[in-house]
XYZ file of C-alpha atoms in Angstrom:
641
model
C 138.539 122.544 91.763
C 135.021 123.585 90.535
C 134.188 126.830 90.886
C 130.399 128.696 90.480
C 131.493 131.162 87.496
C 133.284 128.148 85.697
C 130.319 126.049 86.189
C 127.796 127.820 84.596
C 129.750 129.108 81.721
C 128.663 128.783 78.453
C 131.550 126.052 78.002
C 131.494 124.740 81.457
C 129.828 121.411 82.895
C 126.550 122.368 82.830
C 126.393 123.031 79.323
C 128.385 120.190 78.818
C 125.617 117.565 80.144
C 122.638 119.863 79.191
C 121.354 120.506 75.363
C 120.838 124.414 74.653
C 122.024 125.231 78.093
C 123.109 129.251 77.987
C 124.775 131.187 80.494
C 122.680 133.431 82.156
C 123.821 136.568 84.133
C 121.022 136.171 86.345
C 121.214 132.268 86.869
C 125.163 132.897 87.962
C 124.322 135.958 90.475
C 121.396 133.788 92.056
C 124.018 130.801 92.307
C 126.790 132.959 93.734
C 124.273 134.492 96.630
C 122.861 131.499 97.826
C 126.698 129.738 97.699
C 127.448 132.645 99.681
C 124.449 132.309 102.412
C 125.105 128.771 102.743
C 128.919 129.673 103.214
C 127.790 132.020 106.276
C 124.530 130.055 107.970
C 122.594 133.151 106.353
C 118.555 133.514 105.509
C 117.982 134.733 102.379
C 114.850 135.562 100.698
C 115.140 135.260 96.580
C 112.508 136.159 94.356
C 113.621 134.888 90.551
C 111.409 135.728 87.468
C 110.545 132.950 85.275
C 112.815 131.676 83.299
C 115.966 132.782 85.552
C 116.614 128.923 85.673
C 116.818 129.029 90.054
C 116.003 125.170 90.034
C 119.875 124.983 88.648
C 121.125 128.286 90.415
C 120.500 126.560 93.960
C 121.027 122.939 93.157
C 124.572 123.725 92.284
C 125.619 126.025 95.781
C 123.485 122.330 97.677
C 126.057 119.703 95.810
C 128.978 121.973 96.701
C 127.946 122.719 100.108
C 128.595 119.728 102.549
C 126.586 118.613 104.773
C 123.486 118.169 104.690
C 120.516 119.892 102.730
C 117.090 119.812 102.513
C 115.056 120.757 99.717
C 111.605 121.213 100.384
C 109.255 122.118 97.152
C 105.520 123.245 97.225
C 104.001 119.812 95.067
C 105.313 116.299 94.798
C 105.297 116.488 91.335
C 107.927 119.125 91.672
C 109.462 116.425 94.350
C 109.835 114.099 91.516
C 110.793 116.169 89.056
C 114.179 117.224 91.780
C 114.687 113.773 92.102
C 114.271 112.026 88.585
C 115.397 114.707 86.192
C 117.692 118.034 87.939
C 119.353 116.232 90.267
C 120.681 113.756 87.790
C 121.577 115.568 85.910
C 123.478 118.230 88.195
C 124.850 114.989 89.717
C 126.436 113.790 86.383
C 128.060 117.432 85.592
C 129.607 118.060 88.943
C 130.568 114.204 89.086
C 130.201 114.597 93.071
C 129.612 111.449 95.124
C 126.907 112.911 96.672
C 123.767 111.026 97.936
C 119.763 111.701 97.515
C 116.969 110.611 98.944
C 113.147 110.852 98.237
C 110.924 111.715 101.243
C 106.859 111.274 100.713
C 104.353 111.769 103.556
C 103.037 108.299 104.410
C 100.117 108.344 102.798
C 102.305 107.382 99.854
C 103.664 104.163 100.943
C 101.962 100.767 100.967
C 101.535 99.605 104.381
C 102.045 96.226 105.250
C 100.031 95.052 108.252
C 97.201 97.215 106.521
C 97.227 95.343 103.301
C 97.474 91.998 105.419
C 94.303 93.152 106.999
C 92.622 94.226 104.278
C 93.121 90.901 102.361
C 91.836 89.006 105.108
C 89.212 90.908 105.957
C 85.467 90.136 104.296
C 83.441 92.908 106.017
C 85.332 95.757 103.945
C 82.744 97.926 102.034
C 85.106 98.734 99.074
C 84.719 95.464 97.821
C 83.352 95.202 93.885
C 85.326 93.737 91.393
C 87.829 96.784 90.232
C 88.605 97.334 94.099
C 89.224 93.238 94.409
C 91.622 93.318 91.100
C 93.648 96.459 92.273
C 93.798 95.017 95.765
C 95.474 91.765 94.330
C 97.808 93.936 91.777
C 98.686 96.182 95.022
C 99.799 93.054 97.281
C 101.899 91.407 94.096
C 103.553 94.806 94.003
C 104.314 95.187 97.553
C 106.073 91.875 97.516
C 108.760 93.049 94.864
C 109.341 96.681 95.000
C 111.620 98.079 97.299
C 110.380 101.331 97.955
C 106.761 100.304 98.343
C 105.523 103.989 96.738
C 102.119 103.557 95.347
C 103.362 105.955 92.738
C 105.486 103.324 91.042
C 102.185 101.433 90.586
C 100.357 103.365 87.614
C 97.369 100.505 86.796
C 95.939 101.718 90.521
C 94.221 104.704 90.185
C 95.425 107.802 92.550
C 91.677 107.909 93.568
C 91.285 104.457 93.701
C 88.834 103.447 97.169
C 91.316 100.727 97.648
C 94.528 103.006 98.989
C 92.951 103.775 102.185
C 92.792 100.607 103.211
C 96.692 99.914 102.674
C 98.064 102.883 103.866
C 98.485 103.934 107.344
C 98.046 108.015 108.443
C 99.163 109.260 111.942
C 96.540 108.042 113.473
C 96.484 104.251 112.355
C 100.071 103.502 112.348
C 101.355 101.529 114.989
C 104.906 102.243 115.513
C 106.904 99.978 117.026
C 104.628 97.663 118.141
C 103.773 96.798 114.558
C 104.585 93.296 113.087
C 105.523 94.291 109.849
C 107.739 97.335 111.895
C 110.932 95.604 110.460
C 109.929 95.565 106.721
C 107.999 99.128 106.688
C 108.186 100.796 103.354
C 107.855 104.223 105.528
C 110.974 102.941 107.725
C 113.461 102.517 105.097
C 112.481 105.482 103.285
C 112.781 107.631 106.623
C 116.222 105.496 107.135
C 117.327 106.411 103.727
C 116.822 110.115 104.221
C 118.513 110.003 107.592
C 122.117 108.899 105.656
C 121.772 110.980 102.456
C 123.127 114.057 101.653
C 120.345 115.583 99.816
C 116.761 114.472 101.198
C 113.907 115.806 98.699
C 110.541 116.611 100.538
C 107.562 118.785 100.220
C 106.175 121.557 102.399
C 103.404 119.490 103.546
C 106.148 116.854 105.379
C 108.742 119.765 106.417
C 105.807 121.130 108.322
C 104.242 117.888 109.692
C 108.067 116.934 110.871
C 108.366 120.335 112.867
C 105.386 119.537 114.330
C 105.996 115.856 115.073
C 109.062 117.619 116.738
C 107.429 119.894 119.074
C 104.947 116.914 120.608
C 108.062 115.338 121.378
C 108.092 111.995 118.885
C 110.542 110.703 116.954
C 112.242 113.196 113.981
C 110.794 113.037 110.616
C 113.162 114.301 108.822
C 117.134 114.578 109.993
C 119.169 117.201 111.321
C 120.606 119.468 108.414
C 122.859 122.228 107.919
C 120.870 123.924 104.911
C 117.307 124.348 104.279
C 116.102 125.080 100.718
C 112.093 126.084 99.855
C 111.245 126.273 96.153
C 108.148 127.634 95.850
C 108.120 129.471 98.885
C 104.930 131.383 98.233
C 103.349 128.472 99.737
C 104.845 128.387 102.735
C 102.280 130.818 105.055
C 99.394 128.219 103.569
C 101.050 125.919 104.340
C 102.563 126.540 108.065
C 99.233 127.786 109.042
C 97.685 124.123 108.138
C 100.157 122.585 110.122
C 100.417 124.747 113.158
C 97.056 124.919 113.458
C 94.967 122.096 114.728
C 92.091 119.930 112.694
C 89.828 116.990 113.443
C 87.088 115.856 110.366
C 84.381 113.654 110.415
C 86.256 111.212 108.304
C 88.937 110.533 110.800
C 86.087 109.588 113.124
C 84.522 107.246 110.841
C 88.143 106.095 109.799
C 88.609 105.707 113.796
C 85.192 103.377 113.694
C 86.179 101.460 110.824
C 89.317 100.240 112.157
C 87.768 99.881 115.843
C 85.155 97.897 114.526
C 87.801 95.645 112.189
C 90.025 95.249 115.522
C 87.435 94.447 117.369
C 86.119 91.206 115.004
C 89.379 89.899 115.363
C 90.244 90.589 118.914
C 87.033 91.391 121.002
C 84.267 90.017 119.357
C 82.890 88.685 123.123
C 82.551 92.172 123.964
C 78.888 93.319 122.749
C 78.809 96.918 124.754
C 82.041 98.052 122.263
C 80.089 97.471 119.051
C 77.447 99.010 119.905
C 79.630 101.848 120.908
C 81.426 102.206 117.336
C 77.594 102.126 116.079
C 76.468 105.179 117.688
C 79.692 106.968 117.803
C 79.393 106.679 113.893
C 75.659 107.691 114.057
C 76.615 111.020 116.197
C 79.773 111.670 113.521
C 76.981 111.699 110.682
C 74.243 113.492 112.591
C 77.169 116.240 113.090
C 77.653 116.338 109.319
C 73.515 116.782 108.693
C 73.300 120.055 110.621
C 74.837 121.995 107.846
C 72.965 121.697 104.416
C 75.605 123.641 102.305
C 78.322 122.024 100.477
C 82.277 123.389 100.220
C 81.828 126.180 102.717
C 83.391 127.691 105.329
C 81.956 129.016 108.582
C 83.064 130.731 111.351
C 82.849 129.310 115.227
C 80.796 131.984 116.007
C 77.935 131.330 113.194
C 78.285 127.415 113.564
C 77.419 127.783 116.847
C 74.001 129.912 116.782
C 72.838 126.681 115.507
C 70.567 124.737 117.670
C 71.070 121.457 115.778
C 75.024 121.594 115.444
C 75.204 122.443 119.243
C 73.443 119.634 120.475
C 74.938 117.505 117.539
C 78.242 118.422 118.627
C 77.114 117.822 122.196
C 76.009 114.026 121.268
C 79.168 113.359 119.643
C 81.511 114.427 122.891
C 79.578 112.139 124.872
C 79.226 108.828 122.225
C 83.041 109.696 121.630
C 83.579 109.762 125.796
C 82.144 106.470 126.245
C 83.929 104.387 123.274
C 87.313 105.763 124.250
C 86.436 104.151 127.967
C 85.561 100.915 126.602
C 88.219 101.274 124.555
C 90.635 101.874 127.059
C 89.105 98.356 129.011
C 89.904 96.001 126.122
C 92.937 98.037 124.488
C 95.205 94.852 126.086
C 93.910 92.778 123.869
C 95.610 93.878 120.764
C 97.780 96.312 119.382
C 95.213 97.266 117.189
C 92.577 97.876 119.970
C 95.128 99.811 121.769
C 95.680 102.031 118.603
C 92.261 103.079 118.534
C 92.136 103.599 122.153
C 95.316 106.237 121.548
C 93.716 107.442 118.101
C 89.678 108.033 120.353
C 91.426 109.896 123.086
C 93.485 112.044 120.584
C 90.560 112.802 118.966
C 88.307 113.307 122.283
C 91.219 115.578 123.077
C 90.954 118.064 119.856
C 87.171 118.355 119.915
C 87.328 119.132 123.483
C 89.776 121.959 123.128
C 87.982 123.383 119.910
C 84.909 124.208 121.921
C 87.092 125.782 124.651
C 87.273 129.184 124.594
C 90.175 129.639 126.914
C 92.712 127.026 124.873
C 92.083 128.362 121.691
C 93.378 131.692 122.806
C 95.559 133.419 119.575
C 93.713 130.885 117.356
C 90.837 130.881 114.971
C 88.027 128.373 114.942
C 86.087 127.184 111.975
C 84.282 124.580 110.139
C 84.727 123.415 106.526
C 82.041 121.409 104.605
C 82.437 118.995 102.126
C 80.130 116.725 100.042
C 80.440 113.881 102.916
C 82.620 115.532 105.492
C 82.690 118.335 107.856
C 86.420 119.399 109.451
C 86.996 121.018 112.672
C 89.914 123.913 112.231
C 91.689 126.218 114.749
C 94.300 127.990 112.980
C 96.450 130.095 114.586
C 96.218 134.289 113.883
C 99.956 134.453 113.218
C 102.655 132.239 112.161
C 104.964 134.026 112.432
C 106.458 133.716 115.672
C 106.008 129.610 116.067
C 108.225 129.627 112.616
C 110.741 131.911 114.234
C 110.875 129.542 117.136
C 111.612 126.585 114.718
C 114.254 128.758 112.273
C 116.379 129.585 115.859
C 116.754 125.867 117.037
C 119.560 125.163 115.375
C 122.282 127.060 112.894
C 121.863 126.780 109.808
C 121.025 128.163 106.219
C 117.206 128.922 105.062
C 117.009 130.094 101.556
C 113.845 130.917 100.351
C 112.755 131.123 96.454
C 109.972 131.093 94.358
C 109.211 133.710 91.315
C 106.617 134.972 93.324
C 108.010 136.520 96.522
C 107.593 140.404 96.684
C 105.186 143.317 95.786
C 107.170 145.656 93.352
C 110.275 144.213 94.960
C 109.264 144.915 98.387
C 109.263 141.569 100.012
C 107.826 142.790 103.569
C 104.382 141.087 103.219
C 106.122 137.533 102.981
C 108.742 138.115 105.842
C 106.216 139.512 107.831
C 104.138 136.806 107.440
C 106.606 134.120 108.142
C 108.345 136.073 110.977
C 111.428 136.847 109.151
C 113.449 139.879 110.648
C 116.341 141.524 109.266
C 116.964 139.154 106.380
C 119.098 138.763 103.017
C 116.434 139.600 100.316
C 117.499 139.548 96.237
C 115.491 140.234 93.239
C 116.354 139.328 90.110
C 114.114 139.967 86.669
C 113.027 137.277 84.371
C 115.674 137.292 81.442
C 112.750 136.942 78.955
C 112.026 140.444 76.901
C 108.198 140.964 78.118
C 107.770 144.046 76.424
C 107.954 142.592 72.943
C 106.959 139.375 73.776
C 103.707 139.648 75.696
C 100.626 142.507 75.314
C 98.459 143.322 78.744
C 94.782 143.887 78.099
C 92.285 145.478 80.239
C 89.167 145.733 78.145
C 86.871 148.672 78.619
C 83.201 148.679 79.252
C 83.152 145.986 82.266
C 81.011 146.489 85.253
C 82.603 146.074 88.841
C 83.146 142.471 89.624
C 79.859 142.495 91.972
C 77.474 143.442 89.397
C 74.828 140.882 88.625
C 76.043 139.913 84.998
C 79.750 140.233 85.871
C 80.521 136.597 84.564
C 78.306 136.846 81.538
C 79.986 140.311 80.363
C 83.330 138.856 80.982
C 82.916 136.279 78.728
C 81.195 138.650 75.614
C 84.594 140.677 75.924
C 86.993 137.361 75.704
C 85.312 136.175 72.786
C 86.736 137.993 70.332
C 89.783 137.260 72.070
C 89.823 134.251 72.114
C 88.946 134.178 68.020
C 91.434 136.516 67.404
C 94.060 134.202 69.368
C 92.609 130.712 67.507
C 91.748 129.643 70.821
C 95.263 128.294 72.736
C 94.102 129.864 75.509
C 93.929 129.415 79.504
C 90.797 130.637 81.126
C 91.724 130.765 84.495
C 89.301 131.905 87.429
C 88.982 133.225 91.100
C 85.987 130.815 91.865
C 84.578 127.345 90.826
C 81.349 129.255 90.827
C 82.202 131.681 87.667
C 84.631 128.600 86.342
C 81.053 126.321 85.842
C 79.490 129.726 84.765
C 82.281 130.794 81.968
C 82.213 126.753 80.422
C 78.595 126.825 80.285
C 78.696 129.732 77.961
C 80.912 129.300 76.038
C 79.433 126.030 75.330
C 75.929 128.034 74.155
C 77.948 129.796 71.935
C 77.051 128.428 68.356
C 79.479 129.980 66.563
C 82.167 129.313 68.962
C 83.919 126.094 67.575
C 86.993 125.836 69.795
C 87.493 122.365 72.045
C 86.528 123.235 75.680
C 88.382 121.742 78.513
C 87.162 122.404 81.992
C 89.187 121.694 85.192
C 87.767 118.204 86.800
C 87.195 116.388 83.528
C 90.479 114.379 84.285
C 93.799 115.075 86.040
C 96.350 118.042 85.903
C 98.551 116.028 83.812
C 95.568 114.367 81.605
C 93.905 117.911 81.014
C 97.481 119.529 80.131
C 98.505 116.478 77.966
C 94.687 116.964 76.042
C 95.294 120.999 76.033
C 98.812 120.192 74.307
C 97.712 117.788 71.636
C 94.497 119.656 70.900
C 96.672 122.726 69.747
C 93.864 125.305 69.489
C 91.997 124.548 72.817
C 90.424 126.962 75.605
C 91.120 125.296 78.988
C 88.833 126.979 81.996
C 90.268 126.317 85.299
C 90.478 127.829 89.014
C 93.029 127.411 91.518
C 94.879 123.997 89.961
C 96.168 125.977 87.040
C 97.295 129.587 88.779
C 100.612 127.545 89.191
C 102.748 125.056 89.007
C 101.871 124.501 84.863
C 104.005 124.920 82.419
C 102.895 124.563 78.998
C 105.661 126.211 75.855
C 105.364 127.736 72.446
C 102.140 128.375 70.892
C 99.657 126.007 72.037
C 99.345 128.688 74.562
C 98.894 132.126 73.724
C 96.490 133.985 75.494
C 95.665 133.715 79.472
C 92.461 135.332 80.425
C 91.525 135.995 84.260
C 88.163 136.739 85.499
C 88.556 139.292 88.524
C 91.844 140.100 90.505
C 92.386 137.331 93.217
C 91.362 138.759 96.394
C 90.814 136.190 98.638
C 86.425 135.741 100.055
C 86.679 138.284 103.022
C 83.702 136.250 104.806
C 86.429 133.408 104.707
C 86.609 132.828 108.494
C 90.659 132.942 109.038
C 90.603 135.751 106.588
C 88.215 138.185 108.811
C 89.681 137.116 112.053
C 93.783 138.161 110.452
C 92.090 141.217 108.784
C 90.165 142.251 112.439
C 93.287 141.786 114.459
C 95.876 143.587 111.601
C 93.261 146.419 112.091
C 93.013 146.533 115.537
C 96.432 146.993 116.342
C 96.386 150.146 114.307
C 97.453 148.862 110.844
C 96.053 148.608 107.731
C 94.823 145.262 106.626
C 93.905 145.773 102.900
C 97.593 147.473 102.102
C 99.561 145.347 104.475
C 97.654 141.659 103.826
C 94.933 141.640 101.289
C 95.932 143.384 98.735
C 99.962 141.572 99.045
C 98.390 138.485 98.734
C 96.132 139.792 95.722
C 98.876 140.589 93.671
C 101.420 137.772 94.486
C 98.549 135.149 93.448
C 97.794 137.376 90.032
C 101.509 137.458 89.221
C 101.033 133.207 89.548
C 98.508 133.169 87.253
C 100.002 135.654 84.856
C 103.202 133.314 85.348
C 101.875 130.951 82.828
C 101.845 133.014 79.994
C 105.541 133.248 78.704
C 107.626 130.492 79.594
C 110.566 130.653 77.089
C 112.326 133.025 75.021
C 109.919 132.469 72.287
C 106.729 132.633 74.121
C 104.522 135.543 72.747
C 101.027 135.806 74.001
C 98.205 138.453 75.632
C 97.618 138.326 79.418
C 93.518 139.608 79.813
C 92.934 141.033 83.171
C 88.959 141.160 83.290
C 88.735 143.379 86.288
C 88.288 146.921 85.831
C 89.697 147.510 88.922
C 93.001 147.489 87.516
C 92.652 150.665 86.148
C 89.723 152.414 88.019
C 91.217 152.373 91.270
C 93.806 154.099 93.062
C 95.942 150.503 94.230
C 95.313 149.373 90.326
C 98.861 151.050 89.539
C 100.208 149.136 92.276
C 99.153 145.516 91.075
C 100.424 145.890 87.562
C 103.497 148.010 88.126
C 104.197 144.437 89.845
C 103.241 142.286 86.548
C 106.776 141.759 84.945
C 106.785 144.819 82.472
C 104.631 143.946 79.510
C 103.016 146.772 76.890
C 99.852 147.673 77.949
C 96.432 148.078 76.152
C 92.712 148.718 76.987
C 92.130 148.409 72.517
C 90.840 145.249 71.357
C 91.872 146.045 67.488
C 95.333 146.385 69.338
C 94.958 142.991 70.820
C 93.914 141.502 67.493
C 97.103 143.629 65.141
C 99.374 141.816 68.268
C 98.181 138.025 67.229
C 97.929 138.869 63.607
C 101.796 140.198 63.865
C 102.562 136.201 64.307
C-alpha cells in the first residue's frame, strides 16, 4: 500500500521514474496537507514558494484520492503541460489505473457544420490564398483526428483569420439541433471528461461552466468530489470576467455575418432581412466611431456625457430591435436562422440591461476600446459572495495554490476577495537559498514614478546594469506605454550592443525560445512575462522592473471597488491596492531564480520602495534576498560569477 512519506522519498517511486528527483521537506508537508483536506471535504488555501515542486505535492494526494478531481490551472499551456508531461509521469510511478481527460473551451475545437459552411460558402471575406490553403489543410485534418483540437494542427497559425470561421462560440453553436451534433469534436471531449477520473481545465472554462450552471443549461464540466486551482492568483480576474456580464461589437458583427450567411441559403426571398443585417452592422460600427482612443477603458458615467455615443447607442437598440423581429418571422426556416434569432435577442437582452440603471444594481458598467472593437462590461463590485454560493452547492474539497497567495503570509486579501471564511491556510518557503543566491537593488537618485522623465531616468540607471550583467536580462514593465518607451532607448543607445527583444515581435514561446538561444539578450515585456515563464541557469540573470505594479486607479472597476471599500469605513489602499501591488511584484520577481543554481539581481526601479512608509511592507514580502541601493555592489555580485 502506497503511502505519501514513502512516495516522495529519496528512494521511493517518484524518484524512481524522475531523473534528479530529491526529497523535499516542503514538497512532503504540502502533499500530506492537501491528502489530508481531501480526506476531510476541507478548503485549504496554500501558498508554495518557487521551487517547492506543488505541481507534484498535489498531483499525488488527486491519484490517491478517489473520486473525482478537477484540476483547474490559470493558462492552457499549463493545461497541457498537466496533461502531456506530470500526469504521465505521476501516472507511471503510482502505476494507478486512473483516467484523464483534457477539457478546452470550444473555441479550441474544429466545428463541423461550421467548416461545412465555410467550404461552401463563396461570399466569405477571409478568402486570399493562405486563408484558402489552411482552410483545405483544416478540413483534411478534421476528417482524421479524433479529438478535432486545432492545437494538434501546428501549419495553421493560432491567429490565423480562418479559425473563426470553423469554430463555434456560445452564441453560434447549435446544440442539439445541429447535424453534425453526433460527430462534435466538443461532444466527445465533454463526454470524455464526464467518465474520467481526472478532467484537466482552465479557469476560464471552470468559470464559464458555473455560469452555464446558474442559467440553467446543460453541465460543462461533471460533478466532482475535489477541486484543485493552480495558479490561484488568477482566480478574482478571472471570476469577475465571468460573473460579470459583456457584449462587444464583434459579437454583433459576428451575429450579422452568420445572419447574413443563413439567410443566402435559407431566406434569400426575404429582401426586408438583408437590409436589416446592413444597417444593424452600420449602427454596430457607428457605435465603435464615437470613441477616437484606442485600448482604453471608460467608465458608464463618462461614456455617457457623450452626445455621439448616446444617440449611437440609441440607433443600435433600435436597428438591433427590428432584425431580431424579422428574425424571429423567418427563424422556421432553418436552424441556422433560428440561431441568430436566439443569439439577436440575447444580445438585445444585454445591451438593454447595461443601460438600465436599476438591473445593474451591485455592478459596474464600462466600456473597453480596441483597435476595431468596443465591449460593453458590467462587472460585479464583489465576488465574493456569488463564489461562496457556488463553493456551498455541493461537498467537496477546494484547494487553492499558487506561489503567490499572501502578503507577508497573511492571506486575508485573497480570501476576502474570493469570499473565503474561516479556511485552512499553509505557507511554505521556497527551498532555494535567496540570500546567497539573488541581490535586491533599489538604485538611488530616481524621481517619483510621475515625474516627466521617469522612463528615461529608469533606463540611464539599468544601463550599467545591464553591462555589468552581459545583458541576460528581463525588462519587465507596468505599462505598454513605458515598454515602447524603454525599447526605443535602448535602441538609441550606440554603445549598447546587446540583442533587443520586445514583447509582440512573435509569440511567448517564439520570444522565450529567441531569449534562450541568444544567451546574452535583454527581453522588454509587460504583463505576458510577470508570470507563467520560466527560463533556468544563466541566460537569465538580472530582472529589472520599472515602477511597483499598482494597478491605473482611473481604471473604471478599480475606482468603483476602491469607492465602495471606502465607503463602508475601510481602507482601500491597505486592504485592496496595495495587496494586489505586492502579490503581482512578487510574480514578476518570481522569474528570477528558478533552480538551486539560479543567481541573479532583481532591480526594483521605484523609489517608493524605500521612501515610503508601506515600502517595508512590499519587500519584507519579496522572498528574503540581500538588499542593496550600491551599484559597485551590484557589479562585485555579477563579477563574483
Amino acid at each position: 500500500m502506497l503511502d505519501i512519506v514513502s512516495i516522495f522519498s529519496a528512494d521511493g517511486v517518484l524518484a524512481s521514474q524522475i531523473p534528479g528527483f530529491r526529497m523535499r521537506p516542503q514538497q512532503l508537508e504540502m502533499a500530506k496537507i492537501i491528502t489530508e483536506a481531501i480526506d476531510n471535504h476541507q478548503v485549504l488555501v496554500a501558498e508554495a514558494g518557487t521551487g517547492t515542486g506543488k505541481t507534484l505535492a498535489y498531483l499525488v494526494p488527486a491519484f490517491l484520492a478517489g473520486g473525482k478531481v478537477i484540476i483547474s490551472t490559470g493558462t492552457k499551456t499549463l493545461q497541457d503541460q498537466l496533461f502531456n508531461r506530470d500526469i504521465p509521469i505521476v501516472r507511471a510511478a503510482l502505476k494507478i489505473p486512473v483516467t484523464v481527460a483534457l477539457l478546452k473551451g470550444r473555441a479550441n475545437y474544429i466545428c463541423l457544420y461550421h467548416l461545412e459552411r465555410s467550404l461552401q460558402d463563396t461570399h466569405l471575406s477571409f478568402i486570399n490564398r493562405d486563408e484558402i490553403q489552411y482552410l483545405q489543410l483544416i478540413e483534411r485534418y478534421a476528417k482524421n483526428s479524433k479529438h478535432g483540437d486545432r492545437s494538434g494542427l501546428n501549419a495553421v497559425p493560432d491567429n490565423a483569420a480562418i479559425w473563426q470561421q470553423v469554430t463555434s462560440t456560445r452564441d453560434s453553436c447549435l446544440g442539439s439541433e445541429c447535424p453534425d451534433y453526433k460527430k462534435c469534436f466538443v461532444m466527445e471531449a465533454r463526454k470524455q471528461a464526464l467518465a474520467a477520473d481526472i478532467v484537466v481545465v482552465n479557469h476560464h472554462l471552470f468559470f464559464a461552466d458555473v455560469m452555464l450552471r446558474d442559467e440553467g443549461l446543460s453541465e460543462l464540466l461533471p460533478a466532482c468530489n475535489t477541486v484543485i486551482f493552480d495558479e490561484a492568483h488568477q482566480l478574482p480576474e478571472t471570476a469577475s470576467l465571468f460573473f460579470g456580464e459583456s457584449i462587444s461589437t464583434g459579437q454583433l458583427l459576428d451575429l450579422a455575418r452568420d445572419t447574413k450567411a443563413e439567410t443566402i441559403q435559407a431566406a434569400a426571398d426575404f429582401v426586408p432581412l438583408t437590409d436589416a443585417i446592413a444597417a444593424m452592422e452600420k449602427a454596430v460600427r457607428d457605435l465603435r466611431l464615437t470613441v477616437a482612443a484606442d485600448n482604453i477603458r471608460l467608465s458608464f458615467a463618462t461614456v455617457m456625457q457623450s452626445p455621439d455615443f448616446d444617440d449611437a447607442s440609441s440607433r443600435l437598440l433600435e436597428k438591433l430591435t427590428l432584425l431580431t423581429r424579422l428574425l424571429e418571422d423567418q427563424a422556421e426556416r432553418s436552424e441556422g436562422l433560428e440561431n441568430c434569432r436566439q443569439r439577436a435577442a440575447s444580445h438585445l437582452y444585454l445591451i438593454q440591461r447595461w443601460h438600465d440603471e436599476t438591473d445593474m444594481q451591485g455592478y459596474v458598467r464600462w466600456i473597453e476600446v480596441y483597435h476595431q472593437a468596443m465591449q460593453l462590461h458590467a462587472t460585479p463590485l464583489s465576488i465574493a459572495e456569488i463564489f461562496q454560493k457556488q463553493m456551498m452547492s455541493s461537498l467537496r474539497t477546494w484547494i487553492f495554490t499558487s506561489a503567490t497567495l499572501s502578503v507577508k503570509k497573511d492571506f486575508a486579501h485573497f480570501n476576502r476577495e474570493m469570499g473565503l471564511n474561516d479556511v485552512q491556510t499553509a505557507h511554505w518557503e521556497s527551498p532555494f537559498n535567496f540570500a546567497e543566491q539573488a541581490l535586491l537593488y533599489v538604485p538611488l537618485g530616481l524621481p517619483e514614478p510621475h515625474h516627466k522623465s521617469y522612463t528615461e531616468q529608469v533606463v540611464q540607471a539599468a544601463l550599467p546594469v545591464l553591462r555589468a550583467s552581459r545583458g541576460r536580462a528581463f525588462f519587465l514593465c507596468t505599462s505598454l506605454r513605458a515598454m515602447q518607451r524603454i525599447s526605443e532607448l535602448l535602441q538609441a543607445c550606440t554603445d549598447f550592443d546587446f540583442p533587443i527583444l520586445l514583447q509582440g515581435q512573435g509569440s511567448r514561446s517564439y520570444m522565450l525560445e529567441r531569449f534562450r538561444e541568444l544567451k546574452n539578450a535583454v527581453l522588454i515585456g509587460s504583463q505576458s512575462f510577470w508570470e507563467g515563464v520560466d527560463v533556468r541557469g544563466e541566460a537569465l540573470s538580472l530582472v529589472i522592473i520599472d515602477k511597483l505594479p499598482f494597478a491605473p486607479p482611473d481604471d473604471p472597476v478599480l475606482s468603483a471597488r476602491i469607492e465602495k471599500i471606502n465607503r463602508e469605513g475601510h481602507n482601500a489602499f491597505w486592504e485592496y491596492q496595495l495587496p494586489r501591488a505586492v502579490i503581482n511584484l512578487k510574480q514578476g520577481a518570481g522569474r528570477l531564480i528558478r533552480d538551486e543554481t539560479d543567481r541573479g539581481v532583481l532591480m526594483i526601479c521605484d523609489p517608493r520602495l524605500a521612501t515610503k512608509a508601506y515600502g517595508k511592507y512590499i519587500w519584507q514580502s519579496l522572498p528574503p534576498m540581500k538588499r542593496t541601493r550600491e551599484l559597485e555592489e551590484v557589479k562585485r555580485f555579477f563579477e563574483s560569477y
